[in-house]
Amino acid sequence: MNAYVISLDSTRHERADPTCQHFSKARRLDRVFMYPAVTPEDFELDEVTHPFARATIRQGLFQKETNKNQHETRSRDTTMQLSHETQVACALSHISLWNLCKELGEPIIVAEDDSRPNNLDTRLGYLKSDPAMDDADMVLLQCASFPFSSEAVDKSLLRRVTDYWGATCYYLTPEGAEVLLEHALPITMHIDCYMSYCITGSGLQVFSVPNANDQSVLSPSTLMHQSIWGVRVVRLQFYIAALGVLLVVMIVSLIWVACKKGAKK
């Protein structure tokens, strides 16, 4: 198998070069290629994104009919929504490799420039011998630690993935690439979120090697992610949780006062 490490020129020396060196040490790989990443200068936003994505990418500025005719910032509703053009570039980099996989007609390994899985040869070994590989469109070699859910497969060390985020490093077949490419454009959301939705939405068969979800959510990113506080659902969950805590405190306080009065009687 060949591995392709997505490389951004501006961070190549500190990110892609060490990652390529890490993958080059794996005995189970034939070759490791540094694959040029797509950048915002390489595409027109209107041509590759859905309006759903552009609404938040362009800072969500929209005209609101008020007396002052002011512009207001529209925040993201969920974490799957995009917030910067670099995230579109990331998606196009993966889509480009899906096309390459389909054209080559053979499986490839796709890796982002910060993916350096521990025991890489062991992880790659599962791809050669596990019986579940007969059904696999894609196998996660490394992904984010959260969210992640999977289920056991009979007579297999691989697990069937039902939900995940993080397109850090994965094995992809031409059949899997074809499924992913069917609705890849226009881009509507984070690429790893799209890939996860393809499991139930398009029948993509995704498996994972043991301990694949060991990529920290705190890993440095070049994708210009906005603060999680900018997501409406997250803010709502925080407010509800805070209100719940406040109600519990009030109820406990009332019970304590009532008990204290009863003890005095």
mmCIF file of C-alpha atoms in Angstrom:
data_model
loop_
_atom_site.group_PDB
_atom_site.id
_atom_site.type_symbol
_atom_site.label_atom_id
_atom_site.label_comp_id
_atom_site.label_asym_id
_atom_site.label_seq_id
_atom_site.Cartn_x
_atom_site.Cartn_y
_atom_site.Cartn_z
ATOM 1 C CA MET A 1 0.000 0.000 0.000
ATOM 2 C CA ASN A 2 1.002 3.592 -0.556
ATOM 3 C CA ALA A 3 0.367 6.392 1.924
ATOM 4 C CA TYR A 4 -0.370 10.010 1.024
ATOM 5 C CA VAL A 5 0.357 12.702 3.605
ATOM 6 C CA ILE A 6 -1.526 15.946 2.970
ATOM 7 C CA SER A 7 1.096 18.691 3.166
ATOM 8 C CA LEU A 8 0.617 22.431 3.558
ATOM 9 C CA ASP A 9 3.661 24.370 2.328
ATOM 10 C CA SER A 10 3.524 26.948 5.107
ATOM 11 C CA THR A 11 3.787 24.301 7.850
ATOM 12 C CA ARG A 12 5.621 21.560 5.977
ATOM 13 C CA HIS A 13 8.814 21.515 8.042
ATOM 14 C CA GLU A 14 7.139 21.302 11.441
ATOM 15 C CA ARG A 15 4.188 19.071 10.453
ATOM 16 C CA ALA A 16 4.320 17.143 7.164
ATOM 17 C CA ASP A 17 8.042 16.327 7.140
ATOM 18 C CA PRO A 18 8.002 14.603 10.564
ATOM 19 C CA THR A 19 4.785 12.793 9.632
ATOM 20 C CA CYS A 20 6.278 11.486 6.378
ATOM 21 C CA GLN A 21 9.333 10.306 8.302
ATOM 22 C CA HIS A 22 7.064 8.553 10.783
ATOM 23 C CA PHE A 23 5.175 6.730 8.011
ATOM 24 C CA SER A 24 8.390 5.884 6.129
ATOM 25 C CA LYS A 25 9.456 3.708 9.069
ATOM 26 C CA ALA A 26 6.428 1.432 8.608
ATOM 27 C CA ARG A 27 7.519 -1.829 6.984
ATOM 28 C CA ARG A 28 4.032 -2.558 5.680
ATOM 29 C CA LEU A 29 3.930 0.518 3.422
ATOM 30 C CA ASP A 30 5.400 0.469 -0.064
ATOM 31 C CA ARG A 31 5.841 4.222 -0.494
ATOM 32 C CA VAL A 32 4.969 7.436 1.293
ATOM 33 C CA PHE A 33 4.035 10.463 -0.798
ATOM 34 C CA MET A 34 3.757 14.065 0.302
ATOM 35 C CA TYR A 35 0.494 15.263 -1.242
ATOM 36 C CA PRO A 36 0.089 19.033 -1.820
ATOM 37 C CA ALA A 37 -2.793 20.432 0.198
ATOM 38 C CA VAL A 38 -5.444 22.576 -1.440
ATOM 39 C CA THR A 39 -5.406 26.185 -0.208
ATOM 40 C CA PRO A 40 -8.092 28.918 -0.327
ATOM 41 C CA GLU A 41 -6.240 30.472 -3.281
ATOM 42 C CA ASP A 42 -6.955 27.341 -5.360
ATOM 43 C CA PHE A 43 -10.744 27.625 -5.546
ATOM 44 C CA GLU A 44 -13.724 29.955 -5.701
ATOM 45 C CA LEU A 45 -15.873 29.591 -2.618
ATOM 46 C CA ASP A 46 -19.153 29.957 -4.522
ATOM 47 C CA GLU A 47 -18.240 27.120 -6.892
ATOM 48 C CA VAL A 48 -17.527 24.427 -4.294
ATOM 49 C CA THR A 49 -19.734 25.209 -1.289
ATOM 50 C CA HIS A 50 -23.431 25.078 -0.517
ATOM 51 C CA PRO A 51 -25.111 28.292 0.744
ATOM 52 C CA PHE A 52 -25.569 26.477 4.069
ATOM 53 C CA ALA A 53 -21.774 26.456 4.431
ATOM 54 C CA ARG A 54 -21.121 29.917 3.012
ATOM 55 C CA ALA A 55 -23.508 31.507 5.531
ATOM 56 C CA THR A 56 -21.105 30.809 8.376
ATOM 57 C CA ILE A 57 -17.836 30.817 6.442
ATOM 58 C CA ARG A 58 -18.313 34.453 5.468
ATOM 59 C CA GLN A 59 -18.687 35.420 9.091
ATOM 60 C CA GLY A 60 -22.415 34.899 8.654
ATOM 61 C CA LEU A 61 -23.017 38.568 7.849
ATOM 62 C CA PHE A 62 -26.544 39.098 6.695
ATOM 63 C CA GLN A 63 -28.776 42.093 6.264
ATOM 64 C CA LYS A 64 -31.407 42.392 8.953
ATOM 65 C CA GLU A 65 -34.373 44.653 8.354
ATOM 66 C CA THR A 66 -34.266 46.996 11.330
ATOM 67 C CA ASN A 67 -34.676 50.702 11.833
ATOM 68 C CA LYS A 68 -30.901 51.085 11.886
ATOM 69 C CA ASN A 69 -30.422 48.666 8.975
ATOM 70 C CA GLN A 70 -27.496 47.053 10.823
ATOM 71 C CA HIS A 71 -25.440 43.998 9.920
ATOM 72 C CA GLU A 72 -25.376 41.281 12.537
ATOM 73 C CA THR A 73 -23.159 38.231 12.904
ATOM 74 C CA ARG A 74 -24.901 34.915 12.461
ATOM 75 C CA SER A 75 -23.346 32.247 14.695
ATOM 76 C CA ARG A 76 -23.160 28.566 13.855
ATOM 77 C CA ASP A 77 -26.078 26.390 14.921
ATOM 78 C CA THR A 78 -24.032 23.173 15.289
ATOM 79 C CA THR A 79 -20.391 22.102 15.439
ATOM 80 C CA MET A 80 -20.626 20.494 11.998
ATOM 81 C CA GLN A 81 -20.909 23.894 10.296
ATOM 82 C CA LEU A 82 -17.864 25.520 8.740
ATOM 83 C CA SER A 83 -16.359 28.787 9.915
ATOM 84 C CA HIS A 84 -13.360 29.416 7.643
ATOM 85 C CA GLU A 85 -12.217 28.884 4.043
ATOM 86 C CA THR A 86 -9.285 26.752 5.223
ATOM 87 C CA GLN A 87 -11.800 24.112 6.297
ATOM 88 C CA VAL A 88 -13.108 24.015 2.723
ATOM 89 C CA ALA A 89 -9.522 23.634 1.513
ATOM 90 C CA CYS A 90 -9.082 20.698 3.876
ATOM 91 C CA ALA A 91 -12.220 19.065 2.477
ATOM 92 C CA LEU A 92 -11.021 19.550 -1.106
ATOM 93 C CA SER A 93 -7.650 17.999 -0.229
ATOM 94 C CA HIS A 94 -9.391 14.830 0.957
ATOM 95 C CA ILE A 95 -11.773 14.841 -2.013
ATOM 96 C CA SER A 96 -8.775 15.091 -4.348
ATOM 97 C CA LEU A 97 -7.295 11.960 -2.779
ATOM 98 C CA TRP A 98 -10.636 10.148 -3.058
ATOM 99 C CA ASN A 99 -10.543 10.867 -6.773
ATOM 100 C CA LEU A 100 -6.969 9.598 -6.925
ATOM 101 C CA CYS A 101 -7.950 6.379 -5.142
ATOM 102 C CA LYS A 102 -10.797 5.843 -7.587
ATOM 103 C CA GLU A 103 -8.540 6.509 -10.589
ATOM 104 C CA LEU A 104 -5.797 4.184 -9.321
ATOM 105 C CA GLY A 105 -8.312 1.427 -8.672
ATOM 106 C CA GLU A 106 -6.484 0.336 -5.519
ATOM 107 C CA PRO A 107 -6.633 1.105 -1.783
ATOM 108 C CA ILE A 108 -4.543 3.929 -0.365
ATOM 109 C CA ILE A 109 -3.743 5.371 3.058
ATOM 110 C CA VAL A 110 -4.778 9.008 3.545
ATOM 111 C CA ALA A 111 -3.074 10.894 6.370
ATOM 112 C CA GLU A 112 -3.243 14.478 7.566
ATOM 113 C CA ASP A 113 0.031 16.198 8.347
ATOM 114 C CA ASP A 114 -0.299 15.810 12.132
ATOM 115 C CA SER A 115 -1.066 12.076 12.110
ATOM 116 C CA ARG A 116 1.653 9.989 13.773
ATOM 117 C CA PRO A 117 -0.108 6.879 15.126
ATOM 118 C CA ASN A 118 1.724 4.780 17.691
ATOM 119 C CA ASN A 119 2.505 1.212 16.608
ATOM 120 C CA LEU A 120 1.708 2.072 12.997
ATOM 121 C CA ASP A 121 2.907 -1.289 11.635
ATOM 122 C CA THR A 122 0.602 -3.099 14.059
ATOM 123 C CA ARG A 123 -2.346 -0.988 12.942
ATOM 124 C CA LEU A 124 -1.533 -1.622 9.299
ATOM 125 C CA GLY A 125 -1.265 -5.344 10.042
ATOM 126 C CA TYR A 126 -4.991 -5.572 10.716
ATOM 127 C CA LEU A 127 -5.618 -4.529 7.107
ATOM 128 C CA LYS A 128 -3.875 -7.657 5.820
ATOM 129 C CA SER A 129 -5.401 -10.374 7.925
ATOM 130 C CA ASP A 130 -8.717 -9.387 9.523
ATOM 131 C CA PRO A 131 -11.831 -11.077 8.059
ATOM 132 C CA ALA A 132 -13.858 -7.858 8.314
ATOM 133 C CA MET A 133 -11.688 -6.365 5.569
ATOM 134 C CA ASP A 134 -13.856 -8.157 3.015
ATOM 135 C CA ASP A 135 -16.680 -5.730 3.849
ATOM 136 C CA ALA A 136 -14.654 -2.586 4.542
ATOM 137 C CA ASP A 137 -14.932 0.535 2.401
ATOM 138 C CA MET A 138 -12.777 2.439 4.856
ATOM 139 C CA VAL A 139 -10.775 1.627 7.989
ATOM 140 C CA LEU A 140 -9.856 4.269 10.543
ATOM 141 C CA LEU A 141 -6.226 4.027 11.564
ATOM 142 C CA GLN A 142 -6.492 7.158 13.703
ATOM 143 C CA CYS A 143 -9.344 9.536 14.517
ATOM 144 C CA ALA A 144 -10.492 11.889 17.240
ATOM 145 C CA SER A 145 -11.066 10.630 20.752
ATOM 146 C CA PHE A 146 -14.549 12.156 20.834
ATOM 147 C CA PRO A 147 -17.169 11.595 19.587
ATOM 148 C CA PHE A 148 -16.592 7.951 18.730
ATOM 149 C CA SER A 149 -18.866 4.914 18.836
ATOM 150 C CA SER A 150 -18.380 1.423 17.448
ATOM 151 C CA GLU A 151 -19.558 -2.146 17.884
ATOM 152 C CA ALA A 152 -17.869 -5.529 17.928
ATOM 153 C CA VAL A 153 -17.764 -7.704 14.818
ATOM 154 C CA ASP A 154 -17.895 -11.502 15.067
ATOM 155 C CA LYS A 155 -14.487 -13.177 14.593
ATOM 156 C CA SER A 156 -12.837 -9.793 13.965
ATOM 157 C CA LEU A 157 -10.467 -7.537 15.865
ATOM 158 C CA LEU A 158 -11.723 -4.590 13.859
ATOM 159 C CA ARG A 159 -14.806 -2.759 15.131
ATOM 160 C CA ARG A 160 -17.682 -1.498 13.021
ATOM 161 C CA VAL A 161 -17.830 2.295 13.403
ATOM 162 C CA THR A 162 -21.215 3.960 13.778
ATOM 163 C CA ASP A 163 -20.105 7.516 14.560
ATOM 164 C CA TYR A 164 -16.788 9.356 14.624
ATOM 165 C CA TRP A 165 -15.036 12.628 13.890
ATOM 166 C CA GLY A 166 -11.522 13.207 12.672
ATOM 167 C CA ALA A 167 -10.205 12.302 9.205
ATOM 168 C CA THR A 168 -6.702 12.017 10.642
ATOM 169 C CA CYS A 169 -5.572 8.768 9.023
ATOM 170 C CA TYR A 170 -7.595 6.139 7.183
ATOM 171 C CA TYR A 171 -7.409 3.264 4.715
ATOM 172 C CA LEU A 172 -9.669 3.825 1.706
ATOM 173 C CA THR A 173 -10.793 1.469 -1.041
ATOM 174 C CA PRO A 174 -11.876 2.561 -4.545
ATOM 175 C CA GLU A 175 -15.411 1.416 -3.673
ATOM 176 C CA GLY A 176 -15.357 3.584 -0.551
ATOM 177 C CA ALA A 177 -14.021 6.523 -2.544
ATOM 178 C CA GLU A 178 -16.901 6.192 -4.993
ATOM 179 C CA VAL A 179 -19.455 6.317 -2.160
ATOM 180 C CA LEU A 180 -17.790 9.372 -0.599
ATOM 181 C CA LEU A 181 -17.557 11.213 -3.911
ATOM 182 C CA GLU A 182 -21.246 10.802 -4.750
ATOM 183 C CA HIS A 183 -22.363 13.719 -2.553
ATOM 184 C CA ALA A 184 -19.043 15.352 -1.665
ATOM 185 C CA LEU A 185 -19.792 18.532 -3.639
ATOM 186 C CA PRO A 186 -21.006 21.090 -2.958
ATOM 187 C CA ILE A 187 -19.387 21.075 0.471
ATOM 188 C CA THR A 188 -21.880 21.546 3.282
ATOM 189 C CA MET A 189 -20.003 20.689 6.479
ATOM 190 C CA HIS A 190 -16.662 19.624 7.991
ATOM 191 C CA ILE A 191 -15.250 16.822 5.860
ATOM 192 C CA ASP A 192 -14.881 14.337 8.725
ATOM 193 C CA CYS A 193 -18.480 15.005 9.750
ATOM 194 C CA TYR A 194 -19.579 14.368 6.158
ATOM 195 C CA MET A 195 -17.645 11.090 6.101
ATOM 196 C CA SER A 196 -19.317 9.986 9.325
ATOM 197 C CA TYR A 197 -22.787 10.843 7.984
ATOM 198 C CA CYS A 198 -22.059 8.699 4.927
ATOM 199 C CA ILE A 199 -22.174 5.646 7.217
ATOM 200 C CA THR A 200 -25.926 5.865 7.697
ATOM 201 C CA GLY A 201 -26.695 8.222 4.816
ATOM 202 C CA SER A 202 -24.906 6.376 2.003
ATOM 203 C CA GLY A 203 -24.139 2.929 3.411
ATOM 204 C CA LEU A 204 -20.387 3.540 3.772
ATOM 205 C CA GLN A 205 -18.850 0.547 5.578
ATOM 206 C CA VAL A 206 -16.391 1.979 8.104
ATOM 207 C CA PHE A 207 -14.296 -0.049 10.538
ATOM 208 C CA SER A 208 -11.546 0.884 12.961
ATOM 209 C CA VAL A 209 -8.407 -0.789 14.231
ATOM 210 C CA PRO A 210 -8.090 -1.216 18.025
ATOM 211 C CA ASN A 211 -7.452 2.085 19.835
ATOM 212 C CA ALA A 212 -7.861 4.095 16.631
ATOM 213 C CA ASN A 213 -9.562 6.956 18.490
ATOM 214 C CA ASP A 214 -6.390 8.170 20.198
ATOM 215 C CA GLN A 215 -6.024 11.507 18.389
ATOM 216 C CA SER A 216 -6.405 14.194 21.028
ATOM 217 C CA VAL A 217 -9.116 16.797 20.446
ATOM 218 C CA LEU A 218 -6.582 19.323 21.777
ATOM 219 C CA SER A 219 -4.101 18.718 18.944
ATOM 220 C CA PRO A 220 -2.980 21.944 17.214
ATOM 221 C CA SER A 221 -4.971 22.672 14.070
ATOM 222 C CA THR A 222 -4.316 24.846 11.019
ATOM 223 C CA LEU A 223 -8.024 25.050 10.165
ATOM 224 C CA MET A 224 -8.850 28.283 12.011
ATOM 225 C CA HIS A 225 -11.600 26.766 14.147
ATOM 226 C CA GLN A 226 -13.830 29.222 15.969
ATOM 227 C CA SER A 227 -14.462 28.956 19.686
ATOM 228 C CA ILE A 228 -16.939 26.244 20.628
ATOM 229 C CA TRP A 229 -18.831 28.996 22.455
ATOM 230 C CA GLY A 230 -19.867 30.351 19.048
ATOM 231 C CA VAL A 231 -22.153 27.334 18.497
ATOM 232 C CA ARG A 232 -25.777 27.957 19.475
ATOM 233 C CA VAL A 233 -26.491 24.369 20.519
ATOM 234 C CA VAL A 234 -23.461 24.349 22.803
ATOM 235 C CA ARG A 235 -24.508 27.633 24.414
ATOM 236 C CA LEU A 236 -28.045 26.320 24.888
ATOM 237 C CA GLN A 237 -26.724 23.147 26.526
ATOM 238 C CA PHE A 238 -24.590 25.247 28.865
ATOM 239 C CA TYR A 239 -27.520 27.470 29.829
ATOM 240 C CA ILE A 240 -29.754 24.445 30.481
ATOM 241 C CA ALA A 241 -27.039 22.795 32.583
ATOM 242 C CA ALA A 242 -26.464 26.003 34.549
ATOM 243 C CA LEU A 243 -30.196 26.371 35.122
ATOM 244 C CA GLY A 244 -30.382 22.759 36.276
ATOM 245 C CA VAL A 245 -27.579 23.286 38.784
ATOM 246 C CA LEU A 246 -29.265 26.455 40.047
ATOM 247 C CA LEU A 247 -32.587 24.633 40.520
ATOM 248 C CA VAL A 248 -30.880 21.804 42.403
ATOM 249 C CA VAL A 249 -29.157 24.307 44.699
ATOM 250 C CA MET A 250 -32.461 26.090 45.328
ATOM 251 C CA ILE A 251 -34.319 22.849 46.082
ATOM 252 C CA VAL A 252 -31.575 21.627 48.435
ATOM 253 C CA SER A 253 -31.559 25.015 50.177
ATOM 254 C CA LEU A 254 -35.358 24.955 50.625
ATOM 255 C CA ILE A 255 -35.227 21.413 52.014
ATOM 256 C CA TRP A 256 -32.419 22.401 54.395
ATOM 257 C CA VAL A 257 -34.387 25.452 55.610
ATOM 258 C CA ALA A 258 -37.526 23.333 56.052
ATOM 259 C CA CYS A 259 -35.631 20.689 58.024
ATOM 260 C CA LYS A 260 -34.017 23.323 60.201
ATOM 261 C CA LYS A 261 -37.421 24.874 61.018
ATOM 262 C CA GLY A 262 -38.846 21.440 61.775
ATOM 263 C CA ALA A 263 -35.988 20.681 64.156
ATOM 264 C CA LYS A 264 -36.659 23.907 66.115
ATOM 265 C CA LYS A 265 -40.303 22.885 66.669
#
